Structures are given as structure tokens and as C-alpha cells.
Amino acid sequence: MDPDPIDAWVDAGAALLGLPVDEHNRARVLMNLRQIRTIAAALEAVPLEPALEPLPVFVR
Amino acid sequence: MSATDTVRACLARIERHDPRVNAFTAVLAERALERAGALDAAQAAGRAPPGPLAGVPFAVKNLFDVAGEITLAGSRLERERPQPRVAAADATAVARLEAAGAILVGLLNMDEYAYGFSTENSHVGPTRNPHDPARMAGGSSGGSAAAVAAGMVPLALGSDTNGSIRVPASLCGTFGLRPTFGRLSRGGSFPFVASLDTIGPFARSVRELALAYDALQGPDPRDPGCAGRAPEPASALLSDDPDAGLDRLRIARLGGYFEAMAGPAALEAVERACAALRERVPVGTALWPDAELGRGAAFVITAAEGAALHLDDLRGHYALMEPHSRDRFLAGALVPAAWVHTAHRVRRRCVAAVDALFGSHDVLIAPAVPCEAPAIGADWIEVGGERLPSRPSLGLLTQPVSCAGLPVVAAPIRGTGLPMAVQVIAAPWRELDALRVAHALERLGVAAAPIAAGFE
């Protein structure tokens, strides 16, 4: 089975940003990021018109 | 009773009851008594008319600035910095409640940096639910809800990013208000997620909730997200007649996602509320468009924005941070920008769809939490036969509403078991509609927030 690329992403991202991901917390960080990936996949599946801009600062 | 007598009685209640609840992280007795004395002297001299909250003691989640205090936001880190940030002035919300005559008596426990729904704070211990001290108070404003539920204060302030007022209000059985995004100033409060953060009150009656809401309103240059709207007072418009104003409101119960993600006790609370309203006015059913996507967008935005805010501390002070949330923050720091950008675009789509729903409805009723308060330390809850991680999942039903930035009152519904609230959701800037329906439920005897047994 191919390795999940998220493992390499976490290691590389932590090194890039200088974050303390090590053998003590790596599994928990991966679990949380996998949950976010699942949610993000559902969001990415939504058909969005190019003109639909984000609201970086949302004000009613 | 003089303000001084009221404050002394309040301080005595805190001293007697807080050891069982652990809601307070600081009691500001000297400040409170000084303020009460000044109020009494002003009244005796006929110098100032008493404000609408004259002499009412209140407490705030410890993310609000209070002059001379370190703004902890539930952390150990803020206290232990080489140069801790001591607040130079009170937060806008604190100042406005005191301008209305209320008296600040203390600071309240919370999840660290507001990232949690349980207030199982590892640094100072968990806040315990006054209705069952073995159970969670909910969070992140758990100290606020518990202090009100235990009768230690009649009024408290909290913040609500993804449900942090509504979840603890529901689990502890108090009323709570999350306002429209931008309605109430967050000036002088420790931020979490700038595009989702709101602040609001907890109380044991809708009228007290509305009085606090009225006092908190108004534009504020300290908060760039605060709208420039003039105050729209609500408390004077609440009638003791439960029918007053109800017939003009188109009310519906939310189905779909909001039923699928709610357990039996949550659904029973919704049914009780809707049954009572149905005797007075028609109550239809409605579907919240893209509820799960809205929740997902809020989840991703929260993870990334929250992590970015604390990036330096994750690098340098990881060991001092809350074990329940620091690895969630680390994961949030590693979210690709494209996912966050997509989440903001999906959010905009969700907001447009929800606004369209309010073309045919004024108030929507939904469960506030999936289940009754879990035991402290419980890692899992069960919803619809599915086992879900307890800490993020307590906000399953509040996050879609946060995503849309709508006003909501959490109204605790009378039942036989542990407390359980419903969300009374209104259109943008229509807090009054949500307060009216919650007030009607209270007048009909369906909603109530009694002091927890053993704390009377």
C-alpha cells in the first residue's frame, strides 16, 4: 500500500514552519489533520462560480 | 438592598459554592465593593439615576480585559510570560455593563484560547456542571454558564465562535445569546477566529438577557468587526403576554442535518418547544441549506485562523499549552491555504443560501447540542448510532449557525433529565425575534433556567 502523503506533508510542513511535531505528538497531529482533510474534500467538491469571492473579513 | 449588600451576598455565595463548581479563576472583591460603594453613595446623594442593571453583580470569561489583570484566555502561558500582558483598561463589554450599573465580581474559567467545548482546563481544573458535578459544563464559556446555573451571579459574559455560548448554556441550563456577527463589540477581548468571534451574555431569564444585550450594544472603534449600527433596544419590547408579537413571526423547526445529528434528549427538547408554540401559532418545518458544508467551512477556517494566531507560541511554548487543544492547533497550522480559501468561498455560498431561507421564515428552532452533558473526561459521544469524538462534536449543531453569522438565543427547555436547550435562530440583525420567541417559551412555562439543585 502506498504511504499516505499526509505523513510526509506533516513532517515537511512542521520542519518548514519550525513546529514541534515529534514522536510524542505526531499521531495526534496526523489524526486532526486527516479529519480536516476529510472536511476539506467535501468543501472542494462544491461547484463554485469563479466570481464567488471569499469574505476574508466577514461583516454582516 | 444596597449595591454593597448585594455584592457582599454575591461574594458569600461564590465563596460557598465555587469549590464544588470551579467556575471562577479570580474573584475581584475589592474592586466590586469599591464600585458598589460608589454606586450607593451616588444614589444617596441623588447624583445619578440608577442604570437598568443597577447593582447587578456579573462575572466574565477570563478572555475579557479587566484593568490591572492579566488577560489569561484560559491559558497558563499568558500568566508565565516574562512580561505578561496586563490589561490597561476594561474591555468595551465590561465597561458598558458597568455603565448600566452592573458590578463586576470576577473572572471565569474557559477552554484555553477558546478552542474547545468542554472547559476541561488542565491548568486550573475542569469547571463542573452544577446540575451534576461529574459532568462537563460545556465550553468554551463553561465558567460563565456554570456560575449562572449555580446562582453565584445572575449575569455573565462569554464569547461564541462556534458555539461557545450555546453549548455551555445548553449543558448547564441557562439562557444565552449569540448576537449577529458584528452586533456587539469584541473590543478588549482575546481573539480566537476574527471572522467568527462574537461575545454575548448568559442569564437565568430572557428579560435579564435582553437587559444585558441592550447595555452592550453600539458601535465601537476598538473592534474592526463591530458594525456601525445604532442600538436597537429589545428588553422594553418583550411583553409578559406570551402571544404578543408571536403571530407576526413565521416559525419553523429545522429538520435534515439538525435532526440527524441530535440524540433523543435534544430532539425531545425541540419537540416540547415546538408543541408549545404550535398551540399559539403555526410551526412549519424547514431545511437549512448545506448545514454540513457550513459546519465544515467553519471548522477549517477555525483550525487555520486559530493556529495562525498562536503560531509563535506553538513554536516556542508548546509544553505550556493545553494538552486538549495544542495538537489541534498544530494540525491547523499545517492546513494548505487552498483549503482555507475554498472554505471562505463555500461560506459565502452558505450565507447566501441561508439568507434566502429567511425570505419565508423569521425564526427557526433547532437543537443546540447533540446530547446531554457528557462525563468529565469522556472522549466519545454517540449520535445516531455513530461514535464521535466528544470535544469537537459538541458543536456539531451550533457551527452551521456560526458560519452564517446569525443571532441565536439558547433557551433551556424544562424536562426530566439533565438540562437541554434549543437554539432559537433569527434573521441577521433580528435578535428581537429570537428573544421574543424565547421569552414566549419562558412565559408558557416551557423554557426555564432555575438555579441547580443544591445551590439554591
Coordinates of C-alpha atoms in Angstrom, one line a residue:
Chain A
M1 CA 0.0 0.0 0.0
D2 CA 1.3 3.5 -0.9
P3 CA 2.1 5.7 2.1
D4 CA -0.5 8.4 2.9
P5 CA 1.1 11.6 1.5
I6 CA -0.3 13.5 4.6
D7 CA 2.5 11.9 6.7
A8 CA 5.2 13.5 4.5
W9 CA 3.2 16.7 4.4
V10 CA 3.1 16.9 8.2
D11 CA 6.9 16.2 8.6
A12 CA 7.8 18.7 5.8
G13 CA 5.4 21.4 7.0
A14 CA 6.5 21.1 10.6
A15 CA 10.1 21.5 9.5
L16 CA 9.3 24.4 7.3
L17 CA 7.3 26.3 10.0
G18 CA 9.6 25.2 12.8
L19 CA 6.7 23.4 14.7
P20 CA 7.4 20.8 17.4
V21 CA 6.0 17.7 15.8
D22 CA 7.8 14.6 17.1
E23 CA 7.2 11.0 18.1
H24 CA 5.2 12.1 21.1
N25 CA 2.5 14.1 19.3
R26 CA 2.8 13.2 15.6
A27 CA 0.0 10.6 15.7
R28 CA -2.4 13.2 17.2
V29 CA -1.5 15.9 14.8
L30 CA -2.0 13.5 11.9
M31 CA -5.4 12.4 13.2
N32 CA -6.5 16.0 13.4
L33 CA -5.2 16.9 10.0
R34 CA -6.8 13.8 8.5
Q35 CA -10.1 15.0 9.9
I36 CA -9.6 18.4 8.4
R37 CA -8.7 16.8 5.1
T38 CA -11.9 14.8 5.0
I39 CA -13.9 18.0 5.6
A40 CA -11.9 20.0 3.1
A41 CA -12.5 17.3 0.5
A42 CA -16.2 17.8 0.9
L43 CA -15.8 21.6 0.5
E44 CA -13.6 21.2 -2.6
A45 CA -16.3 19.1 -4.2
V46 CA -18.8 22.0 -4.1
P47 CA -19.1 23.6 -7.6
L48 CA -18.2 27.3 -7.0
E49 CA -18.5 30.0 -9.7
P50 CA -15.2 31.8 -10.3
A51 CA -16.9 35.1 -9.4
L52 CA -17.7 33.8 -5.9
E53 CA -15.1 35.6 -3.8
P54 CA -14.3 34.8 -0.2
L55 CA -15.1 37.1 2.6
P56 CA -11.7 37.3 4.4
V57 CA -13.2 39.6 7.0
F58 CA -16.8 38.7 7.3
V59 CA -19.0 41.6 8.3
R60 CA -22.8 41.3 8.3
Chain B
M1 CA -30.9 46.1 49.2
S2 CA -28.0 48.4 48.7
A3 CA -25.5 47.6 46.0
T4 CA -22.9 46.9 48.7
D5 CA -25.3 44.4 50.4
T6 CA -26.0 42.7 47.1
V7 CA -22.3 42.4 46.3
R8 CA -21.5 41.1 49.7
A9 CA -24.2 38.4 49.4
C10 CA -22.9 37.5 45.9
L11 CA -19.3 37.2 47.2
A12 CA -20.5 34.9 50.0
R13 CA -22.3 32.7 47.5
I14 CA -19.2 32.4 45.4
E15 CA -17.1 31.5 48.4
R16 CA -19.7 28.9 49.5
H17 CA -20.4 27.3 46.1
D18 CA -17.5 27.7 43.8
P19 CA -15.3 25.0 45.4
R20 CA -17.9 22.5 44.0
V21 CA -18.0 24.0 40.5
N22 CA -14.6 25.7 39.8
A23 CA -16.2 28.4 37.7
F24 CA -14.1 31.3 39.0
T25 CA -10.4 31.9 38.3
A26 CA -10.4 35.2 40.1
V27 CA -12.7 37.0 42.5
L28 CA -12.4 40.8 42.4
A29 CA -13.9 41.5 45.8
E30 CA -12.1 44.8 46.4
R31 CA -13.0 46.3 43.0
A32 CA -16.6 45.1 43.3
L33 CA -17.1 46.5 46.8
E34 CA -15.5 49.8 45.8
R35 CA -17.7 50.1 42.8
A36 CA -20.8 49.1 44.9
G37 CA -19.9 51.7 47.5
A38 CA -19.6 54.4 44.8
L39 CA -23.0 53.4 43.4
D40 CA -24.7 53.6 46.8
A41 CA -23.1 57.0 47.6
A42 CA -24.1 58.4 44.2
Q43 CA -27.7 57.2 44.7
A44 CA -27.8 58.5 48.3
A45 CA -26.6 61.9 47.1
G46 CA -29.1 61.8 44.3
R47 CA -26.3 62.3 41.8
A48 CA -27.0 59.7 39.3
P49 CA -30.1 57.8 38.2
P50 CA -29.7 54.1 38.7
G51 CA -29.0 52.3 35.4
P52 CA -31.1 49.4 34.1
L53 CA -28.6 46.9 35.7
A54 CA -28.0 48.9 38.9
G55 CA -26.3 46.8 41.5
V56 CA -26.5 43.6 39.4
P57 CA -23.3 41.5 40.0
F58 CA -21.8 39.9 37.0
A59 CA -18.7 37.9 36.0
V60 CA -16.8 37.5 32.7
K61 CA -15.0 34.7 30.9
N62 CA -11.3 35.4 31.5
L63 CA -10.6 36.4 27.9
F64 CA -12.1 39.9 28.6
D65 CA -9.7 42.6 29.6
V66 CA -10.1 43.9 33.1
A67 CA -7.9 46.8 34.0
G68 CA -4.9 45.6 36.1
E69 CA -5.5 41.9 35.5
I70 CA -3.6 39.6 33.1
T71 CA -6.0 38.5 30.3
L72 CA -5.5 34.8 30.6
A73 CA -7.9 33.4 27.9
G74 CA -7.8 30.2 29.8
S75 CA -4.0 29.8 29.4
R76 CA -1.1 29.2 31.7
L77 CA 1.2 30.8 29.1
E78 CA -0.2 34.3 29.4
R79 CA 0.5 34.3 33.1
E80 CA 4.0 32.9 32.8
R81 CA 5.3 35.2 30.0
P82 CA 8.4 37.1 31.1
Q83 CA 6.3 40.3 30.6
P84 CA 2.7 39.3 31.0
R85 CA 0.2 41.5 29.2
V86 CA -1.7 43.3 32.0
A87 CA -4.8 45.0 30.7
A88 CA -4.6 48.8 30.8
A89 CA -8.4 49.2 30.5
D90 CA -11.6 47.2 30.8
A91 CA -13.0 45.6 27.7
T92 CA -15.8 47.5 26.0
A93 CA -18.4 45.0 27.1
V94 CA -17.2 45.2 30.8
A95 CA -17.3 49.0 30.6
R96 CA -20.8 49.0 29.1
L97 CA -22.3 46.7 31.6
E98 CA -20.8 48.8 34.4
A99 CA -22.0 52.0 32.8
A100 CA -25.5 50.4 33.1
G101 CA -24.9 49.9 36.8
A102 CA -23.8 46.3 36.9
I103 CA -20.8 45.4 39.1
L104 CA -18.0 43.0 38.0
V105 CA -17.2 40.5 40.7
G106 CA -14.9 38.0 39.0
L107 CA -13.3 36.2 36.1
L108 CA -14.4 32.8 34.8
N109 CA -12.8 29.6 33.6
M110 CA -12.8 28.6 29.9
D111 CA -11.1 26.3 27.4
E112 CA -7.6 27.6 26.6
Y113 CA -7.8 30.2 23.9
A114 CA -11.5 29.3 23.5
Y115 CA -10.6 26.2 21.4
G116 CA -12.9 23.6 23.0
F117 CA -16.5 22.8 24.0
S118 CA -15.8 21.3 27.5
T119 CA -13.9 23.7 29.8
E120 CA -11.8 20.8 31.0
N121 CA -9.0 23.3 31.6
S122 CA -5.8 21.3 32.5
H123 CA -4.2 24.3 34.1
V124 CA -6.8 25.2 36.7
G125 CA -9.0 22.1 36.6
P126 CA -12.3 21.5 34.9
T127 CA -15.4 23.6 35.5
R128 CA -18.1 21.2 36.8
N129 CA -21.7 21.2 35.7
P130 CA -23.8 22.4 38.7
H131 CA -26.6 20.0 37.8
D132 CA -24.2 17.0 38.0
P133 CA -20.6 17.8 39.1
A134 CA -19.3 14.7 37.5
R135 CA -20.3 16.1 34.1
M136 CA -18.9 18.7 31.7
A137 CA -20.1 22.3 31.9
G138 CA -19.6 22.7 28.2
G139 CA -17.4 25.3 26.7
S140 CA -15.6 27.2 25.9
S141 CA -17.5 29.7 28.1
G142 CA -18.1 26.9 30.7
G143 CA -17.3 29.0 33.7
S144 CA -19.8 31.6 32.6
A145 CA -22.7 29.1 32.2
A146 CA -21.8 27.3 35.4
A147 CA -21.6 30.5 37.5
V148 CA -25.1 31.5 36.4
A149 CA -26.5 28.0 36.7
A150 CA -25.2 27.7 40.3
G151 CA -26.7 31.1 41.2
M152 CA -23.3 32.6 42.0
V153 CA -24.1 35.5 39.7
P154 CA -27.3 36.4 37.8
L155 CA -25.4 37.5 34.8
A156 CA -22.2 36.6 33.0
L157 CA -20.4 37.3 29.7
G158 CA -18.9 34.8 27.3
S159 CA -17.8 34.5 23.8
D160 CA -19.1 32.3 21.0
T161 CA -17.0 31.5 17.9
N162 CA -18.5 28.1 17.0
G163 CA -21.0 27.6 19.8
S164 CA -19.1 28.6 23.0
I165 CA -22.1 30.3 24.5
R166 CA -24.8 28.0 23.2
V167 CA -23.1 24.7 24.1
P168 CA -22.5 25.5 27.8
A169 CA -25.8 27.3 28.1
S170 CA -27.5 24.1 26.9
L171 CA -25.5 21.7 29.1
C172 CA -25.8 23.9 32.3
G173 CA -29.4 25.0 31.6
T174 CA -29.1 28.8 31.3
F175 CA -30.2 31.3 28.7
G176 CA -27.5 32.6 26.4
L177 CA -27.4 34.9 23.4
R178 CA -25.0 34.8 20.5
P179 CA -25.7 38.1 18.6
T180 CA -25.5 38.7 14.9
F181 CA -21.8 38.8 13.8
G182 CA -20.7 42.4 14.3
R183 CA -23.6 43.5 16.6
L184 CA -21.7 43.5 19.9
S185 CA -18.2 44.9 20.3
R186 CA -15.3 42.4 21.0
G187 CA -13.0 45.3 21.9
G188 CA -10.7 44.3 24.6
S189 CA -11.4 40.6 24.4
F190 CA -8.7 38.0 23.5
P191 CA -9.4 36.9 19.9
F192 CA -9.7 33.4 18.5
V193 CA -11.1 33.4 15.0
A194 CA -11.6 37.0 13.8
S195 CA -14.2 36.1 11.1
L196 CA -16.4 34.1 13.5
D197 CA -15.9 35.6 17.0
T198 CA -18.8 37.1 18.9
I199 CA -19.5 38.0 22.5
G200 CA -22.7 37.7 24.5
P201 CA -24.5 37.3 27.8
F202 CA -25.8 34.4 29.9
A203 CA -28.7 34.9 32.3
R204 CA -31.5 32.9 34.1
S205 CA -34.3 34.8 32.4
V206 CA -34.8 36.2 28.9
R207 CA -35.6 39.7 30.3
E208 CA -32.2 39.8 32.1
L209 CA -30.6 38.5 29.0
A210 CA -32.2 41.3 26.9
L211 CA -31.3 44.0 29.5
A212 CA -27.6 43.0 29.2
Y213 CA -27.9 42.8 25.4
D214 CA -29.3 46.3 25.3
A215 CA -26.5 47.6 27.5
L216 CA -23.8 46.0 25.3
Q217 CA -25.0 47.4 22.0
G218 CA -23.5 50.2 20.0
P219 CA -20.6 50.9 17.6
D220 CA -17.0 50.6 18.8
P221 CA -13.9 51.7 17.0
R222 CA -11.9 49.2 19.2
D223 CA -13.4 46.3 17.2
P224 CA -13.0 46.5 13.4
G225 CA -15.6 43.8 13.1
C226 CA -18.2 45.8 15.0
A227 CA -20.9 47.2 12.8
G228 CA -21.7 50.9 12.9
R229 CA -25.3 50.3 13.8
A230 CA -27.2 52.3 16.3
P231 CA -28.5 50.3 19.3
E232 CA -31.9 48.6 18.8
P233 CA -33.1 48.1 22.4
A234 CA -35.1 44.8 22.9
S235 CA -35.9 44.5 26.6
A236 CA -38.7 47.1 26.6
L237 CA -40.4 45.3 23.7
L238 CA -40.7 41.9 25.5
S239 CA -44.3 41.5 26.7
D240 CA -45.5 39.4 29.6
D241 CA -48.2 38.2 27.2
P242 CA -46.7 35.2 25.6
D243 CA -48.8 35.8 22.4
A244 CA -47.6 39.3 21.9
G245 CA -45.8 39.6 18.6
L246 CA -45.8 35.8 18.0
D247 CA -48.5 35.9 15.4
R248 CA -46.3 38.1 13.1
L249 CA -43.5 35.6 13.2
R250 CA -43.2 32.7 10.7
I251 CA -41.7 29.9 12.8
A252 CA -40.3 26.6 11.6
R253 CA -38.5 23.6 13.1
L254 CA -35.3 22.7 11.4
G255 CA -35.1 19.1 10.1
G256 CA -32.5 17.3 8.0
Y257 CA -29.0 17.7 9.4
F258 CA -30.3 19.2 12.6
E259 CA -32.4 16.1 13.3
A260 CA -29.8 13.6 12.1
M261 CA -27.1 15.0 14.4
A262 CA -29.3 15.2 17.5
G263 CA -29.9 12.5 20.1
P264 CA -33.2 11.7 21.8
A265 CA -33.0 14.2 24.6
A266 CA -32.1 17.0 22.2
L267 CA -35.0 16.1 19.8
E268 CA -37.4 15.9 22.8
A269 CA -36.5 19.4 23.8
V270 CA -37.2 20.7 20.3
E271 CA -40.5 18.9 20.2
R272 CA -41.5 20.3 23.6
A273 CA -40.7 23.8 22.4
C274 CA -42.4 23.5 19.1
A275 CA -45.5 21.8 20.6
A276 CA -46.0 24.8 23.0
L277 CA -45.6 27.3 20.2
R278 CA -47.8 25.3 17.9
E279 CA -50.7 25.8 20.3
R280 CA -50.4 29.6 19.6
V281 CA -49.1 29.9 16.1
P282 CA -48.3 27.7 13.1
V283 CA -44.9 26.0 13.3
G284 CA -43.7 24.6 10.0
T285 CA -40.6 22.7 9.0
A286 CA -37.6 23.9 7.1
L287 CA -34.3 22.6 5.9
W288 CA -31.1 24.6 6.5
P289 CA -29.3 24.6 3.2
D290 CA -25.8 23.0 3.2
A291 CA -25.7 22.7 7.0
E292 CA -22.9 20.2 6.9
L293 CA -20.9 22.3 4.5
G294 CA -21.4 25.3 6.7
R295 CA -20.1 23.4 9.6
G296 CA -17.2 22.2 7.6
A297 CA -16.3 25.7 6.4
A298 CA -16.3 27.0 10.0
F299 CA -14.2 24.0 11.1
V300 CA -11.5 24.6 8.6
I301 CA -11.4 28.4 9.0
T302 CA -11.2 27.9 12.7
A303 CA -8.4 25.5 12.6
A304 CA -6.3 27.6 10.3
E305 CA -7.0 31.1 11.7
G306 CA -6.7 29.9 15.3
A307 CA -3.4 28.2 14.6
A308 CA -2.0 31.2 12.8
L309 CA -2.8 33.4 15.8
H310 CA -0.8 31.1 18.1
L311 CA 2.0 30.1 15.7
D312 CA 4.8 31.7 17.7
D313 CA 3.7 30.1 20.9
L314 CA 3.3 26.7 19.3
R315 CA 6.9 27.0 18.2
G316 CA 8.3 28.3 21.5
H317 CA 6.0 27.3 24.3
Y318 CA 4.3 24.1 23.2
A319 CA 4.9 22.5 26.6
L320 CA 2.9 25.2 28.4
M321 CA -0.1 24.9 26.2
E322 CA -3.3 22.9 26.9
P323 CA -2.9 19.2 26.0
H324 CA -6.5 19.0 24.9
S325 CA -6.1 21.6 22.1
R326 CA -2.4 22.1 21.3
D327 CA -2.2 19.3 18.7
R328 CA -5.4 20.6 17.1
F329 CA -3.6 23.9 16.8
L330 CA -0.6 22.2 15.3
A331 CA -2.7 20.5 12.7
G332 CA -4.4 23.8 11.9
A333 CA -1.0 25.4 11.2
L334 CA -0.4 22.7 8.6
V335 CA -3.7 23.3 6.6
P336 CA -3.0 24.2 3.0
A337 CA -4.0 27.8 2.0
A338 CA -6.2 26.5 -0.8
W339 CA -8.4 24.6 1.7
V340 CA -8.9 27.8 3.7
H341 CA -9.6 29.8 0.7
T342 CA -12.2 27.3 -0.5
A343 CA -13.8 27.2 3.0
H344 CA -14.3 31.0 2.8
R345 CA -15.8 30.7 -0.6
V346 CA -18.1 27.9 0.5
R347 CA -19.0 30.0 3.5
R348 CA -20.1 32.9 1.3
R349 CA -22.3 30.4 -0.7
C350 CA -23.8 29.1 2.5
V351 CA -24.5 32.6 3.8
A352 CA -26.4 33.5 0.6
A353 CA -28.5 30.3 0.8
V354 CA -29.3 30.8 4.5
D355 CA -30.4 34.4 3.9
A356 CA -32.8 33.1 1.2
L357 CA -34.3 30.8 3.8
F358 CA -35.2 33.9 5.8
G359 CA -37.3 35.1 2.9
S360 CA -40.0 32.7 4.0
H361 CA -39.2 32.3 7.8
D362 CA -38.5 34.6 10.7
V363 CA -37.4 32.2 13.4
L364 CA -36.0 28.7 13.2
I365 CA -35.9 26.2 16.1
A366 CA -33.1 23.6 16.3
P367 CA -31.4 21.5 18.9
A368 CA -28.3 23.2 20.5
V369 CA -26.2 20.1 21.3
P370 CA -26.3 16.5 20.2
C371 CA -26.7 15.1 23.7
E372 CA -26.8 15.8 27.5
A373 CA -23.6 16.8 29.3
P374 CA -21.0 14.1 28.9
A375 CA -19.0 12.9 31.9
I376 CA -15.8 14.9 32.5
G377 CA -13.0 13.1 30.8
A378 CA -15.3 11.4 28.3
D379 CA -13.6 11.2 24.9
W380 CA -16.6 10.0 22.9
I381 CA -20.3 10.7 22.5
E382 CA -22.8 8.7 20.5
V383 CA -25.0 10.4 18.0
G384 CA -27.4 8.5 15.7
G385 CA -25.6 5.2 16.5
E386 CA -22.2 6.8 15.5
R387 CA -19.4 7.2 17.9
L388 CA -17.9 10.7 17.6
P389 CA -15.0 12.5 19.5
S390 CA -16.8 14.4 22.2
R391 CA -14.8 17.7 22.3
P392 CA -15.2 18.9 18.7
S393 CA -18.6 17.2 18.2
L394 CA -20.5 19.1 20.9
G395 CA -20.5 21.9 18.4
L396 CA -22.0 20.0 15.5
L397 CA -25.3 21.8 15.7
T398 CA -24.0 25.3 16.6
Q399 CA -21.3 25.6 13.9
P400 CA -23.6 25.9 10.9
V401 CA -25.3 28.9 12.6
S402 CA -21.9 30.5 13.4
C403 CA -20.9 30.1 9.8
A404 CA -23.9 32.2 8.8
G405 CA -23.3 34.8 11.5
L406 CA -26.9 34.8 12.7
P407 CA -28.4 35.8 16.1
V408 CA -29.4 32.9 18.3
V409 CA -30.8 32.5 21.8
A410 CA -30.1 29.2 23.6
A411 CA -33.3 28.6 25.6
P412 CA -33.2 25.8 28.2
I413 CA -36.3 23.5 27.9
R414 CA -37.9 22.0 31.0
G415 CA -37.5 18.3 31.1
T416 CA -37.0 15.4 33.5
G417 CA -33.3 14.8 32.9
L418 CA -30.2 16.9 32.6
P419 CA -30.5 20.4 31.1
M420 CA -31.1 20.7 27.4
A421 CA -31.6 23.9 25.3
V422 CA -32.9 24.7 21.9
Q423 CA -31.5 27.2 19.5
V424 CA -33.9 30.0 18.6
I425 CA -32.4 31.4 15.4
A426 CA -33.4 34.6 13.8
A427 CA -32.5 36.6 10.6
P428 CA -29.5 38.9 10.6
W429 CA -30.0 41.8 13.0
R430 CA -33.3 40.4 14.3
E431 CA -32.1 39.5 17.8
L432 CA -35.5 40.8 18.9
D433 CA -37.4 38.0 17.1
A434 CA -35.2 35.3 18.8
L435 CA -35.6 37.0 22.2
R436 CA -39.4 37.2 21.7
V437 CA -39.8 33.5 20.9
A438 CA -37.5 32.5 23.8
H439 CA -39.5 34.9 26.1
A440 CA -42.8 33.3 24.9
L441 CA -41.4 29.9 25.7
E442 CA -40.5 31.1 29.1
R443 CA -43.9 32.7 29.8
L444 CA -45.5 29.5 28.6
G445 CA -43.6 27.6 31.2
V446 CA -41.6 25.5 28.7
A447 CA -38.3 27.2 29.0
A448 CA -36.7 27.9 32.4
A449 CA -33.3 28.3 34.0
P450 CA -33.7 27.5 37.7
I451 CA -30.7 27.5 39.9
A452 CA -29.3 24.0 40.1
A453 CA -30.5 21.8 42.9
G454 CA -28.3 22.1 46.0
F455 CA -27.1 25.6 45.1
E456 CA -30.4 27.5 46.0

